[in-house]
Coordinates of C-alpha atoms in Angstrom, one line a residue:
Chain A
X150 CA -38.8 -25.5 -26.7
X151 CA -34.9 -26.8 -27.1
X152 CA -36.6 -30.4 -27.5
X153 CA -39.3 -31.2 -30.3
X154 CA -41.1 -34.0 -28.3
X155 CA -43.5 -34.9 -31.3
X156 CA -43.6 -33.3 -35.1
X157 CA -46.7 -31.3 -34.9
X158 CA -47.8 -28.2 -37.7
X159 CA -46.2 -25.3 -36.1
X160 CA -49.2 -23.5 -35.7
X161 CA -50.5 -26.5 -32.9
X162 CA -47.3 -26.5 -31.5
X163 CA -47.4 -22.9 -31.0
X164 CA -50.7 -23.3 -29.5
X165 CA -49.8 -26.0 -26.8
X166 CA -47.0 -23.6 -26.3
X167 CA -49.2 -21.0 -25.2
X168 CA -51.5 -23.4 -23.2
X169 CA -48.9 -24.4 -20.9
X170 CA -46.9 -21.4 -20.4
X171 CA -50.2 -19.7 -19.1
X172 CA -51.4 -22.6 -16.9
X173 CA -47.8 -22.7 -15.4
X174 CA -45.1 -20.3 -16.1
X175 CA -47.5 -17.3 -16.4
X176 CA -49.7 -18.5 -14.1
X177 CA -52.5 -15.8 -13.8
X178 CA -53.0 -15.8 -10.1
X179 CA -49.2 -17.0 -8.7
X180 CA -46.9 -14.9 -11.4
X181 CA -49.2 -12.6 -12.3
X182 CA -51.1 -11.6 -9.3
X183 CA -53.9 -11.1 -11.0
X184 CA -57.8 -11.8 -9.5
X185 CA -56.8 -12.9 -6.1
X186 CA -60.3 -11.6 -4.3
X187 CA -61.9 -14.8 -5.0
X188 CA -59.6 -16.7 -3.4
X189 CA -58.9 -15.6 -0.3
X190 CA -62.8 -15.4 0.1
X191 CA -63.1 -18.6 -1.3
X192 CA -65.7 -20.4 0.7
X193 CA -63.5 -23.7 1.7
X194 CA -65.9 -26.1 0.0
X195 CA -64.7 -28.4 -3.4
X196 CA -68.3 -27.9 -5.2
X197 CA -68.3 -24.5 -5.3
X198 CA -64.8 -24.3 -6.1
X199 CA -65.7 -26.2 -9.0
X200 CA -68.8 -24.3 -9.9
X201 CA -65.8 -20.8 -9.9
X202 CA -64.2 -23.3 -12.5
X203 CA -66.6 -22.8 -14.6
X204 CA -67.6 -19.3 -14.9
X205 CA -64.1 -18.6 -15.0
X206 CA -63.1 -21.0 -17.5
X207 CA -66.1 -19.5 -19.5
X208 CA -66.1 -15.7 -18.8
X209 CA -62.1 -15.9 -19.5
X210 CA -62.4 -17.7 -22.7
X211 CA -65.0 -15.4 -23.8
X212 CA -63.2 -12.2 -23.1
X213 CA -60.1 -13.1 -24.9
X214 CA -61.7 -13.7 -27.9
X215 CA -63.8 -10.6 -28.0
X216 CA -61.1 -8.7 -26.9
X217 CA -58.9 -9.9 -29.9
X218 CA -61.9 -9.3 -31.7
X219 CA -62.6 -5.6 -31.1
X220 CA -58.9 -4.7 -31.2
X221 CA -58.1 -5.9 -34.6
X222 CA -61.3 -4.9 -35.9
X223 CA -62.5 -1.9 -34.2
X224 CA -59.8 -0.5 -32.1
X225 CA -56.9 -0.9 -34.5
X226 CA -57.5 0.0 -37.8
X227 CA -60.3 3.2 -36.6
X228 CA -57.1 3.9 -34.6
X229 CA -58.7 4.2 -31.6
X230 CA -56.9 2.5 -28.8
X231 CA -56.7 5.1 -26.1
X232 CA -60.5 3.8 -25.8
X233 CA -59.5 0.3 -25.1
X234 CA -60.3 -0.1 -21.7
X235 CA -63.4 1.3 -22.1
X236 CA -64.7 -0.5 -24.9
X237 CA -63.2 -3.7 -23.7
X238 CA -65.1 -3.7 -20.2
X239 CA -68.6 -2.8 -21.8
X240 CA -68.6 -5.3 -24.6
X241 CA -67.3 -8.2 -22.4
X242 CA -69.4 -7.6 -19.5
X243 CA -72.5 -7.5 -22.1
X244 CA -71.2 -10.2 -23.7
X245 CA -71.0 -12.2 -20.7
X246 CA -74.5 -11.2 -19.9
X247 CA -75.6 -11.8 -23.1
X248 CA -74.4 -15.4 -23.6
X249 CA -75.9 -16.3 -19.9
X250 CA -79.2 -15.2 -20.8
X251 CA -78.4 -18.2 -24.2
X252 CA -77.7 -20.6 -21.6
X253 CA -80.2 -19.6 -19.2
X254 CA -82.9 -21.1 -22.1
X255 CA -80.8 -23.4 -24.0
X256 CA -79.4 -25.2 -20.5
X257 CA -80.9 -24.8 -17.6
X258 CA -79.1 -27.2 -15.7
X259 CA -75.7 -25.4 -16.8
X260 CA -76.9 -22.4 -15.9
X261 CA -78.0 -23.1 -12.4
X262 CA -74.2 -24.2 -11.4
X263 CA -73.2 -20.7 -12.9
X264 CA -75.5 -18.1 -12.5
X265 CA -73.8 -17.6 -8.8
X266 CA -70.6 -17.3 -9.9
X267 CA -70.6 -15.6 -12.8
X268 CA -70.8 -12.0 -11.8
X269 CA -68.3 -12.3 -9.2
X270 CA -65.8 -13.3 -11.7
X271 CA -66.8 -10.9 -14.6
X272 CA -65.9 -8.3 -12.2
X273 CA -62.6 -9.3 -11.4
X274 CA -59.7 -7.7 -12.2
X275 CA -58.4 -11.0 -13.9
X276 CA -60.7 -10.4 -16.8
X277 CA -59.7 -7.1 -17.8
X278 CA -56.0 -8.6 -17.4
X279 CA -56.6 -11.6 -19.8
X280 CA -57.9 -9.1 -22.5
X281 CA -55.2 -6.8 -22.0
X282 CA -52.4 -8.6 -21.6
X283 CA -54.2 -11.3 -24.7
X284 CA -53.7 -7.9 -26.9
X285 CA -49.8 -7.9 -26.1
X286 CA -48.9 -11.6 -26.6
X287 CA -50.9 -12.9 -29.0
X288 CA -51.6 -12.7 -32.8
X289 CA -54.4 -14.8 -34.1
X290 CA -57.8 -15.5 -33.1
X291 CA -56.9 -19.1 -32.1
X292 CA -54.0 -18.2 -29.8
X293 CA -55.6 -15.7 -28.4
X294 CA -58.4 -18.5 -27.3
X295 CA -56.2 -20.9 -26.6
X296 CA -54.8 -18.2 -24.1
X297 CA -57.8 -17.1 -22.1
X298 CA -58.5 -20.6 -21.7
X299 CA -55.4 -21.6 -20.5
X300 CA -55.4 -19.2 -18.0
X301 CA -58.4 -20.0 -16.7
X302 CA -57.6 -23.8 -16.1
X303 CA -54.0 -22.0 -14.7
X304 CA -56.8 -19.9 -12.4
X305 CA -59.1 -22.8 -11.5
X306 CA -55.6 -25.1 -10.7
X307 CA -54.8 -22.7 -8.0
X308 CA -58.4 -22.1 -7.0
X309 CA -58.8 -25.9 -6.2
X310 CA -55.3 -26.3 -4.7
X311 CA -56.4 -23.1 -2.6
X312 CA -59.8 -24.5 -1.4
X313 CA -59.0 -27.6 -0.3
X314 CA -55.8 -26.0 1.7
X315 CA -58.2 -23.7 3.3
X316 CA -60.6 -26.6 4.0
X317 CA -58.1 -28.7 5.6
X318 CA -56.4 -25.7 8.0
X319 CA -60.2 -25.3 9.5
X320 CA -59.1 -27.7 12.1
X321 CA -55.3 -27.0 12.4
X322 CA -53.9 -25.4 15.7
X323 CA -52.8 -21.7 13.5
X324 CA -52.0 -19.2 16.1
X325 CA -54.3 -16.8 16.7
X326 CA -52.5 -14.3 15.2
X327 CA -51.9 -15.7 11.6
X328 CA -56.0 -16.6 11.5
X329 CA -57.9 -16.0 8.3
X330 CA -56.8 -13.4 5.9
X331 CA -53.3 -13.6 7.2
X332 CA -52.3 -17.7 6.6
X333 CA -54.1 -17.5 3.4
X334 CA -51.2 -14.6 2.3
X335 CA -48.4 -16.7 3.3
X336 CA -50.2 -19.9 1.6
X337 CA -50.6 -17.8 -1.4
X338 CA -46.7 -16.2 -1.0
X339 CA -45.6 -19.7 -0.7
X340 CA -47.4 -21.0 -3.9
X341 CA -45.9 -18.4 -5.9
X342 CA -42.5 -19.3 -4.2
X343 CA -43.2 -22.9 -5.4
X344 CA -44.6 -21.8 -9.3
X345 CA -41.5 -19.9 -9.9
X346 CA -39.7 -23.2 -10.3
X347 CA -41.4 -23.0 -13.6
X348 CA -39.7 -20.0 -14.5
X349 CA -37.8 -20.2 -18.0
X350 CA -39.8 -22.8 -19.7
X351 CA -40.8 -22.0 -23.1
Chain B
X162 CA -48.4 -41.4 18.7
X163 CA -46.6 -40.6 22.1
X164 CA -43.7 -37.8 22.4
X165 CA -41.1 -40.1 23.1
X166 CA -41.6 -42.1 20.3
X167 CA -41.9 -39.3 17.9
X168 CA -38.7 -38.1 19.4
X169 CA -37.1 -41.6 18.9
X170 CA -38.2 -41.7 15.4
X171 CA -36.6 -38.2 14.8
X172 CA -33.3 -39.1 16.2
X173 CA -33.0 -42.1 14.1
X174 CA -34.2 -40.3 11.1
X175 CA -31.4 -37.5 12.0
X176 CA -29.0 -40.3 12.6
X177 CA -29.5 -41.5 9.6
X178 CA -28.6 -38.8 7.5
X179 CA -25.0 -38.1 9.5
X180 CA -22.4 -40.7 7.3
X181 CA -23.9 -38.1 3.8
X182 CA -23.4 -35.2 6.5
X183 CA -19.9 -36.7 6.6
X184 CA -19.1 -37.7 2.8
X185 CA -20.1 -33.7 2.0
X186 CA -18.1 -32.9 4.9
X187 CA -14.9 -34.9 3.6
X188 CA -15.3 -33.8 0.0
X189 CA -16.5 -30.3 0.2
X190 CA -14.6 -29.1 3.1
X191 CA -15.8 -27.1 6.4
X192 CA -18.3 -24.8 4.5
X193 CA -20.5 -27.9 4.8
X194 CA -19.9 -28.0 8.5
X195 CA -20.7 -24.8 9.5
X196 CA -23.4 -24.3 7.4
X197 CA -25.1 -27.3 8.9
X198 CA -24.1 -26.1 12.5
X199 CA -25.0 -22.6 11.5
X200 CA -28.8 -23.7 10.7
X201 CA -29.2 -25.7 13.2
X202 CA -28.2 -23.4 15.9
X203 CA -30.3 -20.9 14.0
X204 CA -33.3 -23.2 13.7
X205 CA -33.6 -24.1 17.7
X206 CA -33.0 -20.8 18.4
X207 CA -35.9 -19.5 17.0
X208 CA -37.5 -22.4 17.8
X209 CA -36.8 -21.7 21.8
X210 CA -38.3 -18.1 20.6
X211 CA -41.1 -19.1 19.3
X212 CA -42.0 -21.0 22.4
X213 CA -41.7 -18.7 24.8
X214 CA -43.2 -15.8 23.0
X215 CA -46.7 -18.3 22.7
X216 CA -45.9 -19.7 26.3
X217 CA -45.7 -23.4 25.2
X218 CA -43.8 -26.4 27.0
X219 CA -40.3 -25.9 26.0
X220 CA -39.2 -29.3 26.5
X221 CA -40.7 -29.7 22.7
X222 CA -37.5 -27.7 21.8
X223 CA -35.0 -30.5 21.0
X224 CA -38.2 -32.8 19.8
X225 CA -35.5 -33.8 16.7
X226 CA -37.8 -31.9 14.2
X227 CA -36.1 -28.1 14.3
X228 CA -32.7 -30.0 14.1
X229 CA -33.7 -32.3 11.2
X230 CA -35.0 -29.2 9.3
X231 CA -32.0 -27.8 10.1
X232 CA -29.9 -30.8 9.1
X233 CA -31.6 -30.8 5.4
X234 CA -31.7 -27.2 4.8
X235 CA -27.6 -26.8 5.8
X236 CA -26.5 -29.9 3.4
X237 CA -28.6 -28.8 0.3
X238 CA -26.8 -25.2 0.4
X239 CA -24.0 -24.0 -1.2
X240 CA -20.9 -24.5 1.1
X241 CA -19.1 -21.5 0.8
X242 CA -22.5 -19.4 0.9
X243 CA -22.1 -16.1 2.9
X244 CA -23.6 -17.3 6.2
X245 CA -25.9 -14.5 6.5
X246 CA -27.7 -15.6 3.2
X247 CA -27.7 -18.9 5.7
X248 CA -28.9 -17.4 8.4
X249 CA -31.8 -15.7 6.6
X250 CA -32.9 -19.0 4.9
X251 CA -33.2 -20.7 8.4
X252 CA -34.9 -18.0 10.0
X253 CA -37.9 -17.9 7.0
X254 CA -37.8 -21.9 7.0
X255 CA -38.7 -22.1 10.5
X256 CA -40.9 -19.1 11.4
X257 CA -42.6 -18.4 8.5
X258 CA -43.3 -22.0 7.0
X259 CA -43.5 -23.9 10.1
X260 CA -44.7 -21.7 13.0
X261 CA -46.7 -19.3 10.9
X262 CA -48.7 -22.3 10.6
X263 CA -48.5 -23.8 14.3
X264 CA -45.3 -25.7 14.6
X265 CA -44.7 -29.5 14.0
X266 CA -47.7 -31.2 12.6
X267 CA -49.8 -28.5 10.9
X268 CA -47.1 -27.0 8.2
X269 CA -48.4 -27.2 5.2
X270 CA -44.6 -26.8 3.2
X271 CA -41.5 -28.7 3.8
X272 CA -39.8 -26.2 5.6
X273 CA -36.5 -26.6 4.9
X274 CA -37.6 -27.0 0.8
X275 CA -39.4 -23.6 1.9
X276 CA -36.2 -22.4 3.0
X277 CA -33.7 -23.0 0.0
X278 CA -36.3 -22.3 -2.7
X279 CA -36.4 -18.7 -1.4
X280 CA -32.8 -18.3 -1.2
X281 CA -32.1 -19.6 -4.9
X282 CA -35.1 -17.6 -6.3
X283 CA -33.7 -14.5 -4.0
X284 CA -29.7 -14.7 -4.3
X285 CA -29.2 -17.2 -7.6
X286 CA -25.6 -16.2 -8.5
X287 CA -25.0 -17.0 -4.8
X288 CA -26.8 -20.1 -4.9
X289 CA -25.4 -21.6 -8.2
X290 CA -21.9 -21.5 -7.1
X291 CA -21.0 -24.9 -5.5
X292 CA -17.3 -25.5 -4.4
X293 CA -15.0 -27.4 -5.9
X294 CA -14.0 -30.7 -4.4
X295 CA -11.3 -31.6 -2.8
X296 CA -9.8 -27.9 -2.5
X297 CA -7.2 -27.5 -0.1
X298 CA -8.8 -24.6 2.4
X299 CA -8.1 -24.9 6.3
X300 CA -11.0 -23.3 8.6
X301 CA -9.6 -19.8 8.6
X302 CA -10.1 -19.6 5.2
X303 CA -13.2 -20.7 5.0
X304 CA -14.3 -18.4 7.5
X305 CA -13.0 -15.6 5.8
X306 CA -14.9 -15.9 3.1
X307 CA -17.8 -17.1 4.3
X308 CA -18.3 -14.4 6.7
X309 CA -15.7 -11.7 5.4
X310 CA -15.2 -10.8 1.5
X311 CA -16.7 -13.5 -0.6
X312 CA -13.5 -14.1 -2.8
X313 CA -14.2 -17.1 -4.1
X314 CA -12.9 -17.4 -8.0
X315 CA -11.1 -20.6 -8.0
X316 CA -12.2 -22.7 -5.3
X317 CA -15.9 -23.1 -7.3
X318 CA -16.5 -25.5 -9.7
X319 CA -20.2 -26.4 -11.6
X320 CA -21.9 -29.1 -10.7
X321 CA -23.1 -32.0 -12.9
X322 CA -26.3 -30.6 -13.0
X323 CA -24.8 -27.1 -14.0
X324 CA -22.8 -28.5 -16.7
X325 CA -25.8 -30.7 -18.0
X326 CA -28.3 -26.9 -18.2
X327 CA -25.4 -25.0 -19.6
X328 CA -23.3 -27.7 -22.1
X329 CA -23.7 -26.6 -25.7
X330 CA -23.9 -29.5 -28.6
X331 CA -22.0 -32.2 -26.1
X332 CA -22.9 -36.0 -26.6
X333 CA -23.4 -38.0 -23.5
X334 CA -20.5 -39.8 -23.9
X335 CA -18.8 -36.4 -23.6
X336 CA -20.6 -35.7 -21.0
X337 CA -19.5 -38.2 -18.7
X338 CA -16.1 -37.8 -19.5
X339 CA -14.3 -37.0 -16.3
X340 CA -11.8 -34.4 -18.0
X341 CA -15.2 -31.9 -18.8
X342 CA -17.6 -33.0 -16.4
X343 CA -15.3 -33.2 -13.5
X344 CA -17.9 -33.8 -10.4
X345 CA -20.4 -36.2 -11.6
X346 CA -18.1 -39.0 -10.0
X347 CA -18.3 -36.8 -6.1
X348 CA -22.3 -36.4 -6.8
X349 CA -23.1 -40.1 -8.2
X350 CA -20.9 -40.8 -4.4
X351 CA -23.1 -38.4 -2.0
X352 CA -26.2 -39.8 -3.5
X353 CA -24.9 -43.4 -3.6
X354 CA -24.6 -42.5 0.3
X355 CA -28.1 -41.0 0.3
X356 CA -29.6 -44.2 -1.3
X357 CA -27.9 -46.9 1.3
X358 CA -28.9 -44.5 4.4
X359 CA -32.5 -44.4 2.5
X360 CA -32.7 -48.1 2.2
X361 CA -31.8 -48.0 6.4
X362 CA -34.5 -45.8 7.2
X363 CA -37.1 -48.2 4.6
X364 CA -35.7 -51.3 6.9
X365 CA -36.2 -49.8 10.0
X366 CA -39.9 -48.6 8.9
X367 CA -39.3 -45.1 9.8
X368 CA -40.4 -43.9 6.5
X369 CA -43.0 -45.1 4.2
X370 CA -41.6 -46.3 0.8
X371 CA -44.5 -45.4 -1.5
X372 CA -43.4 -41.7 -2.2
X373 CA -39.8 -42.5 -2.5
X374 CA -40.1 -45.5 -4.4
X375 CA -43.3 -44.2 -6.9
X376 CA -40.3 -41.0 -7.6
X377 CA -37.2 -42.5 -8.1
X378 CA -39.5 -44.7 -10.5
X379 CA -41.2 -42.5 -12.3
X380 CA -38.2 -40.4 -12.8
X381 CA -36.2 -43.7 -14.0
X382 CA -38.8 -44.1 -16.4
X383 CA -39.4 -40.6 -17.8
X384 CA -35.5 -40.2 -18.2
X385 CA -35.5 -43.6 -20.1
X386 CA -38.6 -42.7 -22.4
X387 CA -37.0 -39.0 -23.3
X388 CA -33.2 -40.5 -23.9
X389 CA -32.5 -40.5 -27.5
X390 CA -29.4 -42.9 -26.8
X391 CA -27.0 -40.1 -26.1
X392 CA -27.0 -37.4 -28.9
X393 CA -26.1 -33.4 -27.8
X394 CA -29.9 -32.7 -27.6
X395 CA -30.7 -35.6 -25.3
X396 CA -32.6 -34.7 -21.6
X397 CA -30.0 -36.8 -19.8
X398 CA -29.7 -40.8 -18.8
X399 CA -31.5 -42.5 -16.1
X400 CA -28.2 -43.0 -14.7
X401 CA -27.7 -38.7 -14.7
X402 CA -31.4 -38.0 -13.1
X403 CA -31.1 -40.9 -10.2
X404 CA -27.3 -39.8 -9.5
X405 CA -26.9 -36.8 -9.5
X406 CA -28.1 -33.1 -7.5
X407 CA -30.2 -34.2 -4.2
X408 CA -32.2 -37.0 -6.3
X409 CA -31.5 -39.5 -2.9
X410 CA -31.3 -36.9 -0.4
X411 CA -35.0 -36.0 -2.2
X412 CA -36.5 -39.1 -2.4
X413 CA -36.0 -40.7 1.1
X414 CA -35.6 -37.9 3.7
X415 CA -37.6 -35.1 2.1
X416 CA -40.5 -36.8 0.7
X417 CA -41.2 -39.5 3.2
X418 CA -41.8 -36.1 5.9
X419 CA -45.5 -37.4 7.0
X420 CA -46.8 -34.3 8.0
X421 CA -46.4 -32.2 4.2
X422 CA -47.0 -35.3 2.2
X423 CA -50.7 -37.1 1.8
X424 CA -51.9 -39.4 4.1
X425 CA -52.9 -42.5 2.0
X426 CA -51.0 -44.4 0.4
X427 CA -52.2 -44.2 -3.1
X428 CA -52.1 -40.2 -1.9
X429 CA -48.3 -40.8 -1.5
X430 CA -48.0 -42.6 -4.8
X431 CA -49.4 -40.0 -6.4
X432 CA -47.2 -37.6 -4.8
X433 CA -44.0 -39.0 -5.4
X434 CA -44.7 -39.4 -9.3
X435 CA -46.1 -35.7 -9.6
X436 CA -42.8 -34.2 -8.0
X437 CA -41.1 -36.8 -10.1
X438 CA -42.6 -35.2 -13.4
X439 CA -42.1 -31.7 -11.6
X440 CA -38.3 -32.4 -11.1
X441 CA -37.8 -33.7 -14.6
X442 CA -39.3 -30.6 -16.5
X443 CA -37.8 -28.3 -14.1
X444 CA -34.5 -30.0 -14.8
X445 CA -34.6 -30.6 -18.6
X446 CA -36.6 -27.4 -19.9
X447 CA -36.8 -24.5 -17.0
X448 CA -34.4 -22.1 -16.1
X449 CA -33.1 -23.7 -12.5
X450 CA -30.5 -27.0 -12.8
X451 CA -31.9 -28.5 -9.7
X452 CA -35.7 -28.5 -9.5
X453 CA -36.4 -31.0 -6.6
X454 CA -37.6 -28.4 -4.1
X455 CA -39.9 -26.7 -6.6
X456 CA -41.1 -29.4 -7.3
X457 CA -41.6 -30.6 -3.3
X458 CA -43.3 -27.5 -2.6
X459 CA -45.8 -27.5 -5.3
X460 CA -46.9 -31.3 -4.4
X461 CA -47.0 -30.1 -0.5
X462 CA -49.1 -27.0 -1.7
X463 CA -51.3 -30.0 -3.5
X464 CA -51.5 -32.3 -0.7
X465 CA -55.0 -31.2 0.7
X466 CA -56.3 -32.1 -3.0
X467 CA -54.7 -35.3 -2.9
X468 CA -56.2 -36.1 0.3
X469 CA -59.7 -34.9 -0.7
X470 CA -60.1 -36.9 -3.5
X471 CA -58.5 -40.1 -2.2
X472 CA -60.6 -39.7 0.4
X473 CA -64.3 -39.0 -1.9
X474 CA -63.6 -41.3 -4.9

């Protein structure tokens, strides 16, 4: 950043860095295309968009840090990273799975808003991206945190922004045509249009 | 609200924006002109398409709205812009981002914001070059190289917000020296033009001042909080944000569109400071000088938020 706003450690700084490049300039679904599914399905209501939040902000927190995990400790130094994809969908799905069945006894009430959710978005393509693309830009445990969850609130921005767009064109006069699947492409086209603006901050 | 009055209210809104129409036209020459015409022919026309291919009353047509998405589009581009980059910007702005959607009323993005943000993020070296003022070109030449070979070394010159994205280790007081930054007097002009035919339409009540007036605030402010009193490092004075790139031409004709901005007024007010907070980020730390339509389109793309939680608070 040309323009220090505050004196911060560098390592903080670094951090923030990383949170908002992933929320806007990378954003996961605009920029990177990544995990769109759930959004052109999404079901036009706010509450469950907000449940979505949730399990995403959680699944995609989780499997950045595992997956910065296994590749520096596993992976790397056994040299044994043409297994990667693999290993990195087994132990996060199990993970995931493994950490519901925690909240499932330790809060109930937690788990009821996310047990729905959560295995759509543990099979999304924008999980597998987090912890592969987390394994190319980051380099401590931390950063690679603070990047899965930044994505995910860069996810859940565009999820809520996309629900309540679909909500509202329920009862607009779209042609016939452009119905359905085909608005919510040029709505999403259109959002990326508008997201590149970010392009170039750093 | 009837269809004569809505067509009233467009006139007068169109009206409004013909004496900065006519300042551009006088300082940038006839690129301006036939840009302008060359959208707005291109925006009825598909308009008049669009109308018979769905079998609606074509008497809609010349409603005001196509020509004052054409108006905007055609005065935020580049004059001497080859007019088939033009062409293709009108055509997306008003088929894809307004009829895709239904027509007047249901668009969810500012067309003509629509329209310009894909041609800079598709053609930027086209779309950075702005021409020089004052330049000595009759009509023939401008049609040469607007249509023909797009010779245009010499008669381009960078804008003020150019010169602020691109100046290396230059003070303020630099800065606004008119020997290096030659335009910022032309610009601080057009948008001086923009504000007084802004503060017409805000008399006459045909726009809503919250969004204008919660921007051009917010954006006063942040430029006053992040000013460090001049130094080479410094994110630019009030006095640069407010005067200079389509700051005015923003504020009162793009934002006060009722249809892409919220519908309450603490909805607008919201609005207007988001793209305020958009247009200073993009300006100061992103890649693009000019980041008002960016900025536009994101808050239109937020709108339906906006209204939902206005509305369930």
């Amino acid at each position: 950043m040309p323009h220090q706003v505050c004196k911060l450690p560098r390592r903080v700084n670094e951090a923030v860095a990383i949170l908002l490049t992933t929320i806007f300039v990378n954003n996961f679904v605009t920029i990177q295309f990544l995990g769109i599914r759930p959004l052109l399905g999404a079901s036009q209501k706010i509450d469950s968009a907000t449940g979505m939040m949730f399990a995403t902000t959680f699944v995609l927190t989780l499997a950045s840090a595992a997956s910065f995990t296994v590749e520096s400790y596993i992976l790397r130094p056994l040299d044994l990273q043409y297994l990667r994809i693999i290993v990195l969908i087994i132990i996060i799905a199990s993970l995931v799975q493994f950490f519901e069945l925690i909240i499932r006894t330790t809060h109930p009430r937690l788990h009821a808003m996310l047990v729905t959710f959560v295995p759509l978005i543990t099979t999304n393509c924008a999980v597998l991206g987090v912890a592969l693309i987390n394994i190319r830009e980051t380099n401590s445990f931390i950063n690679s945190v603070v990047f899965g969850f930044g994505a995910a609130i860069g996810y859940s921005l565009v999820l809520i922004i996309f629900t309540a767009i679909q909500g509202q064109q329920r009862n607009s006069a779209i042609p016939r045509v452009f119905r359905g699947a085909a608005i919510s492409m040029i709505t999403a086209g259109l959002l990326s249009l508008a997201f590149m603006g970010f392009t170039g901050i750093s | 609200m009837k269809r004569s009055q809505t067509n009233r209210i467009m006139y007068e809104f169109n009206l409004a924006l013909v004496p900065g129409c006519l300042v551009m036209i006088y300082i940038f020459g006839f690129g301006v002109l036939i840009n302008v015409t060359t959208v707005v022919a291109t925006v009825v026309l598909c308009e008049y398409l669009v109308f018979k291919v769905r079998a609606l009353p074509k008497r809609n047509i010349l409603d005001g709205s196509a020509v004052a998405t054409g108006l905007l589009l055609g005065l935020t581009l580049p004059p001497l812009l080859p007019t088939w980059m033009v062409i293709l910007g009108s055509i997306f702005s008003i088929l894809i981002v307004k009829h895709a959607y239904g027509g007047l009323g249901n668009n969810l993005f500012n067309p003509a914001m629509a329209g310009f943000a894909v041609l800079v993020v598709s053609f930027p070296m086209a779309m950075s070059k702005w021409s020089a003022p004052f330049v000595d070109m009759n009509l023939a030449k401008t049609l040469e190289i607007k249509i023909g070979s797009p010779k245009i070394d010499g008669t381009t010159s960078a804008t003020p917000l150019d010169e602020f994205k691109f100046r290396e280790k230059v003070t303020t007081e630099e800065y606004w020296d008119p020997n290096r930054t030659k335009n910022w007097r032309v610009w601080a002009l057009i948008n001086l033009v923009y504000l007084l035919s802004g503060a017409y339409l805000l008399y006459k009540g045909l726009c809503k001042w919250h969004a204008p007036i919660a921007m051009l605030s917010t954006l006063t402010l942040l430029s006053t909080i992040f000013y460090d009193g001049g130094s080479s490092a410094s994110l630019g004075s009030p006095l640069f944000h407010l005067f200079s790139g389509a700051t005015m031409l923003g504020a009162f004709f793009i934002l006060s569109d009722p249809v892409t901005s919220p519908n309450t007024s603490v909805g607008q007010i919201i609005f207007g400071i988001g793209i305020a907070i958009l247009t200073f980020s993009i300006r100061t730390i992103g890649a693009y000088p000019e980041g008002i339509a960016f900025a536009v389109l994101l808050m239109n793309g937020a709108t339906p938020l906006i209204n939902y939680l206005v509305l369930h608070k």
